[in-house]
Amino acid sequence: MPNESPRATVLLVDRDPAIARDIMAYLSERGYEVEWVDDGEKAYNHLDGHQVDVLITDLNSQRIDGMRLMAVAKDRNPEICVVLITEEPDVELATEAMRQGAVDFQTKPLNLGKLEAVIEQALGRQKLVLEQHELKRRLDERYGLDNLVGQSRQMMKVYEAVRQIAPTRGSALIRGETGTGKDLIAQAIHNNSPRRDAPFVKLNCANLPEALVESELFGHVSGAFTGAVQKRTGRFEVADKGTLFLDEIGELSLPLQAKLLRVLEQQQFERLGDNRTITVDVRLIAATNRPLEKMMETGQFRDDLYYRLRVVSIEVPPLRDRREDIPLLANHFLKEARETHGKAVEGISRKALDVLMRYDWPGNVRELKNIIEGMVIMSRAGSALDLHDVPAYLRHTTTPEVSEIRIPTGVTMKDVERIVIEETMKLTGHNKEACARTLGIGLRTLYRKLKEYDLR
Ligand SMILES: Nc1ncnc2c1ncn2[C@@H]1O[C@H](COP(=O)(O)OP(=O)(O)OP(=O)(O)O)[C@@H](O)[C@H]1O
Ligand SMILES: [Mg+2]
């Protein structure tokens, strides 16, 4: 079947040309693409630049022995199927080879039928594992971490930071522009911490008069100040054993910053109008979109509090710096809006997505969510969201033309592939993972093709 794509690519390593010829002839005839090299070092170099599904190697190939080669090959492709061949039967070596993940160990002269059977079986398993990886990747893509959607490198870093700091009890500072997901991240830290079954309590420090913020945080006894008719339990007490999330911490007045610092250091405070000291066990997470460093210079933010909070900080990147998350988020919000509003919307067209991917999103994910919801509400039922559903101001603030790839006639399929890969790399800001995802190919395949076409 010379015109079909190969069943699998095989790298054969053996010093003996006669044996190699036999194996190559046998496997090629059965649809495998076989590459032969006569020593381990050449094999090593070949593995570096090529996708290899099956490695058949003589244990005693020169310079790099078969066992070493197997380790290197597994490093490049953990699913690779390795068959070791040897001159003499050697039970001990065979056991060791199988332990290290070889699928078979055969002694010369080879039984070619058996060799093929072993390979075929291993490839079946390999395919299953790869499908599971793909499935898992798709699931991860949907869920990200907790309710966070996004697979960009920047968001992966955020998830990693969340996982790292969640188990500790130290306070954390989340920074990022409005609408980037700071609330969701704070919640994710709590949900992944040992405190998950205790309360997650939130207070927004903005838009509240100072006295009210203070009583909200620490509580008051009745008659503590004018209007304090009933006693009030503060958020610090409510959040005992759990997490307190202080949003917009940059808005906190200087005296309250001092009080907050004390709670952080001693886990102690007094209710307003009461001098009994209360001890709590609260983990603090703070968020802000204000430049705390500048506020420190002008004396609006205490530097001791800043340094205390900054120990663990998470920077959430604006959406325009992780555009490859836009299609995932858009589809996520589309599904949400579809359910909320009971509208049958099929999806989003490529052209509409292109516009969304080019817009700068000053309101970040929140703005995207609102736009998609609006588009769903206004859309005609039963069709997909298209270019004309995208609000006009988005279309006008972006490059008017939707990105297109121009392919001259008279070129080969290989040229077409090269052009498509090159342009998609540009569109995704040279992010290989995003590029592979957009093209619907595996990352390894992309690497191979980039090398093949000499594209960085
Ligand atoms: N990565 C994400 N995945 C899914 N939804 C997200 C993501 N990031 C943000 N959102 C959604 O976008 C909206 C804004 O997020 P959030 O309130 O967490 O932002 P914020 O950074 O706290 O904004 P602000 O600074 O204005 O308080 C919410 O509806 C949230 O659910
Ligand atoms: Mg917020």
Short mmCIF file of C-alpha atoms and ligand atoms in Angstrom, two decimals, residues 147-150 155 159 174 176-185 202 204 245 247-248 287-289 316 322 325 329 332-333 336 363-367 369-370, ligand 1:
data_model
loop_
_atom_site.label_atom_id
_atom_site.label_comp_id
_atom_site.label_asym_id
_atom_site.label_seq_id
_atom_site.Cartn_x
_atom_site.Cartn_y
_atom_site.Cartn_z
CA ASN A 147 -14.04 27.16 37.49
CA LEU A 148 -11.12 28.69 35.67
CA VAL A 149 -11.07 28.12 31.94
CA GLY A 150 -7.92 28.62 29.88
CA MET A 155 -2.80 30.53 32.90
CA TYR A 159 -2.86 27.19 38.15
CA ILE A 174 -3.62 38.42 43.66
CA GLY A 176 -4.37 41.89 37.82
CA GLU A 177 -6.53 44.21 35.77
CA THR A 178 -10.25 44.32 36.28
CA GLY A 179 -12.13 41.26 35.05
CA THR A 180 -9.10 38.98 34.79
CA GLY A 181 -10.52 36.42 37.23
CA LYS A 182 -9.04 37.42 40.60
CA ASP A 183 -12.22 36.43 42.46
CA LEU A 184 -12.24 33.01 40.83
CA ILE A 185 -8.59 32.48 41.68
CA LYS A 202 -15.42 37.99 51.04
CA ASN A 204 -14.87 44.39 49.04
CA PHE A 245 -10.85 37.37 50.80
CA ASP A 247 -10.98 42.54 47.42
CA GLU A 248 -9.57 45.90 46.32
CA ALA A 287 -6.65 41.26 45.59
CA THR A 288 -6.02 44.55 43.88
CA ASN A 289 -5.77 46.17 40.48
CA VAL A 316 -3.03 37.42 36.49
CA ARG A 322 -3.17 35.31 26.30
CA ASP A 325 -7.60 31.41 25.59
CA LEU A 329 -13.51 31.09 27.00
CA HIS A 332 -17.45 28.21 27.60
CA PHE A 333 -19.52 31.38 28.00
CA GLU A 336 -23.39 29.01 29.84
CA GLY A 363 -12.50 44.70 30.56
CA ASN A 364 -10.78 41.33 30.12
CA VAL A 365 -12.68 38.08 30.70
CA ARG A 366 -15.67 39.83 32.23
CA GLU A 367 -16.09 41.90 29.07
CA LYS A 369 -18.41 37.03 29.01
CA ASN A 370 -20.84 39.94 28.73
N1 LIG B 1 -10.37 32.05 33.54
C1 LIG B 1 -11.69 32.22 33.62
N2 LIG B 1 -12.53 31.22 33.31
C2 LIG B 1 -13.87 31.38 33.40
N3 LIG B 1 -14.45 32.51 33.79
C3 LIG B 1 -13.68 33.54 34.11
C4 LIG B 1 -12.26 33.45 34.04
N4 LIG B 1 -11.75 34.64 34.44
C5 LIG B 1 -12.78 35.43 34.72
N5 LIG B 1 -13.96 34.78 34.54
C6 LIG B 1 -15.31 35.35 34.71
O1 LIG B 1 -15.22 36.73 34.40
C7 LIG B 1 -15.90 37.52 35.35
C8 LIG B 1 -14.92 38.43 36.07
O2 LIG B 1 -14.05 37.65 36.87
P1 LIG B 1 -13.62 38.11 38.35
O3 LIG B 1 -14.77 38.73 39.06
O4 LIG B 1 -12.95 36.96 39.00
O5 LIG B 1 -12.57 39.23 37.95
P2 LIG B 1 -11.73 40.19 38.90
O6 LIG B 1 -10.32 40.10 38.45
O7 LIG B 1 -12.04 39.88 40.32
O8 LIG B 1 -12.29 41.62 38.49
P3 LIG B 1 -12.36 42.98 39.40
O9 LIG B 1 -10.96 43.51 39.46
O10 LIG B 1 -13.23 43.87 38.57
O11 LIG B 1 -12.93 42.60 40.72
C9 LIG B 1 -16.59 36.55 36.28
O12 LIG B 1 -17.89 36.34 35.81
C10 LIG B 1 -15.79 35.29 36.15
O13 LIG B 1 -16.57 34.17 36.39
#
